[in-house]
Amino acid sequence: MATRASGIDAVALALLAALAGAPALAGLPAAAIDTLALEMDARDARVLFRKDPFDKSAFRVTVRPTEEGSVRLHGSIEVKGSFTRLTAKKSLLIKLDDGKWRGSSRISLNG
């Protein structure tokens, strides 16, 4: 059964880390960044960041855009890339089962 983690869980930390280290944006005026809430089984969230670096398994996730009137989108999340698999800051790929967010069925969260 999927449980919603209280506070900031591993997925939220990864999202914040991915957005925080954007050197190309240094010195530019602040811009609005879209926010997504991810819901997944708490155990799967922990395993996602601790599994073998070359394990290509994916986990179920629900994407909840924070815009008013948005619908929940279901899909899978996995660690992507080759190099970042070995680092603490992972790049993630969300593949939506049906539906699109901002016109795409794939959401890349680069580490």
mmCIF file of C-alpha atoms in Angstrom:
data_model
loop_
_atom_site.group_PDB
_atom_site.id
_atom_site.type_symbol
_atom_site.label_atom_id
_atom_site.label_comp_id
_atom_site.label_asym_id
_atom_site.label_seq_id
_atom_site.Cartn_x
_atom_site.Cartn_y
_atom_site.Cartn_z
ATOM 1 C CA MET A 1 0.000 0.000 0.000
ATOM 2 C CA ALA A 2 1.357 3.412 -0.925
ATOM 3 C CA THR A 3 1.931 5.747 1.970
ATOM 4 C CA ARG A 4 2.515 9.435 1.824
ATOM 5 C CA ALA A 5 5.696 10.372 3.644
ATOM 6 C CA SER A 6 5.450 13.231 6.087
ATOM 7 C CA GLY A 7 7.976 16.042 5.830
ATOM 8 C CA ILE A 8 10.628 16.071 3.148
ATOM 9 C CA ASP A 9 11.393 12.573 1.883
ATOM 10 C CA ALA A 10 14.178 11.363 -0.380
ATOM 11 C CA VAL A 11 12.308 12.257 -3.573
ATOM 12 C CA ALA A 12 11.648 15.813 -2.456
ATOM 13 C CA LEU A 13 15.294 16.199 -1.422
ATOM 14 C CA ALA A 14 16.439 14.984 -4.816
ATOM 15 C CA LEU A 15 14.143 17.455 -6.556
ATOM 16 C CA LEU A 16 15.423 20.326 -4.431
ATOM 17 C CA ALA A 17 19.027 19.283 -5.065
ATOM 18 C CA ALA A 18 18.432 19.102 -8.822
ATOM 19 C CA LEU A 19 16.972 22.597 -8.868
ATOM 20 C CA ALA A 20 19.478 24.172 -6.472
ATOM 21 C CA GLY A 21 22.689 23.581 -8.415
ATOM 22 C CA ALA A 22 21.936 25.420 -11.654
ATOM 23 C CA PRO A 23 25.115 27.477 -12.320
ATOM 24 C CA ALA A 24 23.775 28.676 -15.691
ATOM 25 C CA LEU A 25 21.113 30.661 -13.813
ATOM 26 C CA ALA A 26 23.534 32.509 -11.526
ATOM 27 C CA GLY A 27 23.173 36.255 -11.820
ATOM 28 C CA LEU A 28 19.851 36.121 -13.673
ATOM 29 C CA PRO A 29 16.656 37.512 -12.205
ATOM 30 C CA ALA A 30 14.505 35.026 -10.310
ATOM 31 C CA ALA A 31 12.047 33.081 -12.410
ATOM 32 C CA ALA A 32 9.078 30.966 -11.429
ATOM 33 C CA ILE A 33 9.784 27.231 -11.433
ATOM 34 C CA ASP A 34 7.008 24.707 -11.895
ATOM 35 C CA THR A 35 6.432 22.525 -8.877
ATOM 36 C CA LEU A 36 5.457 18.873 -8.939
ATOM 37 C CA ALA A 37 4.493 16.777 -5.942
ATOM 38 C CA LEU A 38 5.478 13.123 -6.215
ATOM 39 C CA GLU A 39 3.662 10.413 -4.303
ATOM 40 C CA MET A 40 5.094 6.931 -4.012
ATOM 41 C CA ASP A 41 5.528 4.125 -1.536
ATOM 42 C CA ALA A 42 7.936 5.317 1.169
ATOM 43 C CA ARG A 43 9.990 2.090 0.927
ATOM 44 C CA ASP A 44 10.305 2.482 -2.856
ATOM 45 C CA ALA A 45 11.525 6.066 -2.394
ATOM 46 C CA ARG A 46 14.308 4.877 -0.080
ATOM 47 C CA VAL A 47 15.275 1.984 -2.372
ATOM 48 C CA LEU A 48 15.354 4.270 -5.441
ATOM 49 C CA PHE A 49 18.406 6.058 -4.034
ATOM 50 C CA ARG A 50 20.105 3.083 -2.363
ATOM 51 C CA LYS A 51 19.835 0.319 -4.958
ATOM 52 C CA ASP A 52 22.756 -0.976 -7.018
ATOM 53 C CA PRO A 53 23.867 1.816 -9.404
ATOM 54 C CA PHE A 54 23.252 -0.314 -12.495
ATOM 55 C CA ASP A 55 19.913 -1.765 -11.403
ATOM 56 C CA LYS A 56 17.453 -0.426 -13.981
ATOM 57 C CA SER A 57 14.285 -1.185 -12.028
ATOM 58 C CA ALA A 58 11.522 1.432 -11.889
ATOM 59 C CA PHE A 59 8.928 2.222 -9.230
ATOM 60 C CA ARG A 60 5.318 3.366 -9.377
ATOM 61 C CA VAL A 61 4.785 7.097 -8.848
ATOM 62 C CA THR A 62 1.906 9.551 -8.945
ATOM 63 C CA VAL A 63 2.711 13.040 -10.206
ATOM 64 C CA ARG A 64 0.537 15.798 -8.815
ATOM 65 C CA PRO A 65 1.118 19.152 -10.537
ATOM 66 C CA THR A 66 0.451 21.998 -8.126
ATOM 67 C CA GLU A 67 -1.408 24.185 -10.639
ATOM 68 C CA GLU A 68 -5.063 24.674 -9.809
ATOM 69 C CA GLY A 69 -7.316 22.237 -11.646
ATOM 70 C CA SER A 70 -4.501 19.788 -12.472
ATOM 71 C CA VAL A 71 -5.167 16.059 -12.437
ATOM 72 C CA ARG A 72 -2.959 13.351 -10.959
ATOM 73 C CA LEU A 73 -0.809 11.511 -13.482
ATOM 74 C CA HIS A 74 0.377 7.949 -12.898
ATOM 75 C CA GLY A 75 3.650 6.513 -14.139
ATOM 76 C CA SER A 76 7.020 5.102 -13.163
ATOM 77 C CA ILE A 77 10.248 6.655 -11.882
ATOM 78 C CA GLU A 78 13.791 5.383 -12.393
ATOM 79 C CA VAL A 79 17.394 6.531 -12.076
ATOM 80 C CA LYS A 80 18.642 7.567 -15.513
ATOM 81 C CA GLY A 81 21.987 8.132 -17.151
ATOM 82 C CA SER A 82 25.336 6.467 -16.655
ATOM 83 C CA PHE A 83 27.608 8.828 -14.766
ATOM 84 C CA THR A 84 25.134 10.121 -12.174
ATOM 85 C CA ARG A 85 24.232 6.570 -11.140
ATOM 86 C CA LEU A 86 27.514 6.580 -9.191
ATOM 87 C CA THR A 87 26.982 9.962 -7.494
ATOM 88 C CA ALA A 88 24.872 10.866 -4.474
ATOM 89 C CA LYS A 89 22.833 13.326 -6.560
ATOM 90 C CA LYS A 90 20.862 11.158 -9.009
ATOM 91 C CA SER A 91 19.182 12.088 -12.284
ATOM 92 C CA LEU A 92 15.645 10.740 -12.447
ATOM 93 C CA LEU A 93 13.241 9.981 -15.278
ATOM 94 C CA ILE A 94 9.475 9.844 -14.849
ATOM 95 C CA LYS A 95 7.540 8.053 -17.597
ATOM 96 C CA LEU A 96 3.825 8.827 -17.514
ATOM 97 C CA ASP A 97 1.468 5.953 -18.334
ATOM 98 C CA ASP A 98 -1.223 8.090 -19.876
ATOM 99 C CA GLY A 99 -1.635 11.803 -20.058
ATOM 100 C CA LYS A 100 1.012 14.464 -20.415
ATOM 101 C CA TRP A 101 2.505 17.226 -18.311
ATOM 102 C CA ARG A 102 3.468 20.348 -20.254
ATOM 103 C CA GLY A 103 2.983 18.375 -23.501
ATOM 104 C CA SER A 104 5.353 15.521 -22.637
ATOM 105 C CA SER A 105 4.899 11.992 -21.332
ATOM 106 C CA ARG A 106 8.473 11.994 -19.946
ATOM 107 C CA ILE A 107 9.806 14.262 -17.200
ATOM 108 C CA SER A 108 13.589 14.444 -16.688
ATOM 109 C CA LEU A 109 14.944 15.602 -13.334
ATOM 110 C CA ASN A 110 18.654 16.119 -13.940
ATOM 111 C CA GLY A 111 21.067 15.797 -11.022
#
